[in-house]
Tab-separated table of C-alpha atoms in Angstrom:
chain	number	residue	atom	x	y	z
Q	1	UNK	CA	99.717	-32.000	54.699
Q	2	UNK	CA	97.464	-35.035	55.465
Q	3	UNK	CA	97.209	-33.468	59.228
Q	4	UNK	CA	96.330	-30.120	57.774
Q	5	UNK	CA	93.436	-32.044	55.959
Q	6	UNK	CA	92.124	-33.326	58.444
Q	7	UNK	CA	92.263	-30.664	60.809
Q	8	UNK	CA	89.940	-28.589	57.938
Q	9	UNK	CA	87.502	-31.524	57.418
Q	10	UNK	CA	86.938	-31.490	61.448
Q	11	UNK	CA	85.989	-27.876	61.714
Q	12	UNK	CA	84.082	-27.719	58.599
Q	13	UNK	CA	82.342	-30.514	59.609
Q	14	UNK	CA	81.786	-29.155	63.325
Q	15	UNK	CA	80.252	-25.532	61.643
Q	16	UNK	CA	78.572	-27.267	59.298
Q	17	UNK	CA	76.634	-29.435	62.149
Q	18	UNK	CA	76.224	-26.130	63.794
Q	19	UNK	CA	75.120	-24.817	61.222
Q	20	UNK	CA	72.014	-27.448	60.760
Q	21	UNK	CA	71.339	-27.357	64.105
Q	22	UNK	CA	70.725	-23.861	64.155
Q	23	UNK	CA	68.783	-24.016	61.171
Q	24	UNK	CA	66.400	-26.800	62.218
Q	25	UNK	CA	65.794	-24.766	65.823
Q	26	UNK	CA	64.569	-21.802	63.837
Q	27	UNK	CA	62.593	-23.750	61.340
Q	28	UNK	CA	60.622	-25.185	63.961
Q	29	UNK	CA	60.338	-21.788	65.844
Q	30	UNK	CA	58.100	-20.360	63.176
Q	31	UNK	CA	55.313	-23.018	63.669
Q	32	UNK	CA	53.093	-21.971	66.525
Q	33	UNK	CA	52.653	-25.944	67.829
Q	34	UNK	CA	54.938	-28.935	67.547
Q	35	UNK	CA	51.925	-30.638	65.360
Q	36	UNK	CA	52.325	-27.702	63.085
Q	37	UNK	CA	55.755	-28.256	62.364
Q	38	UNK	CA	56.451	-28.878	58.437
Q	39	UNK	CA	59.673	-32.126	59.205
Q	40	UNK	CA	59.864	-32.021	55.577
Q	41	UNK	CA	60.979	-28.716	55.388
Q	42	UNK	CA	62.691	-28.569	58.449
Q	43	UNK	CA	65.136	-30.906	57.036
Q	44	UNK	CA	65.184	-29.667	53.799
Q	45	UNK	CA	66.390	-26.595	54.971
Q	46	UNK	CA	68.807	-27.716	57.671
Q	47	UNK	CA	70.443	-30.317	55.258
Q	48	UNK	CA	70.412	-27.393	52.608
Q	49	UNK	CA	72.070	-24.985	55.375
Q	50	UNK	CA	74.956	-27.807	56.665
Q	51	UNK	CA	75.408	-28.270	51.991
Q	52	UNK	CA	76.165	-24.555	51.996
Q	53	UNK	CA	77.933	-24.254	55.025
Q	54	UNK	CA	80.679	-26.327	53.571
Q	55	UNK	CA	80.772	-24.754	50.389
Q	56	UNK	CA	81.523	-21.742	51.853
Q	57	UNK	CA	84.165	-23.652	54.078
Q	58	UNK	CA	85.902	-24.411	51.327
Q	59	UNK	CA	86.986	-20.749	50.784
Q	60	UNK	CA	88.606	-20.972	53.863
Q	61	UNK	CA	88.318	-21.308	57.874
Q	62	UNK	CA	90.125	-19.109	59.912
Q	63	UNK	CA	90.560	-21.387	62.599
Q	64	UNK	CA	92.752	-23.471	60.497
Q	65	UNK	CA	94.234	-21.319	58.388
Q	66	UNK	CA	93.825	-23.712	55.238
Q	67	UNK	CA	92.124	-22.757	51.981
């Protein structure tokens, strides 16, 4: 059971993290220049993003079968 765990918390955490990252790239794709680019909201959203990405984990990953 413990190996099952674990196996869920690494790919949650691995789409989660890919998850942010693709949420910070087009967060700072809307600003026209790097010097335009809101950080605040960039992270804001991307930390936001990677929070709901592993709420919606926990309703199940098909790559480990669990939940």
């Amino acid at each position: 059971m413990k190996e099952k765990r674990l196996k869920w918390i690494k790919a949650a955490a691995v789409r989660a993290l890919k998850t942010v990252a693709q949420t910070a790239v087009a967060a700072i794709g809307t600003s026209a220049v790097l010097s335009a680019v809101d950080w605040r909201m960039v992270i804001s959203a991307s930390l936001l993003a990677g929070l709901l990405s592993l709420l919606t984990s926990a309703a199940g990953l098909p790559e480990t079968k669990i939940g």
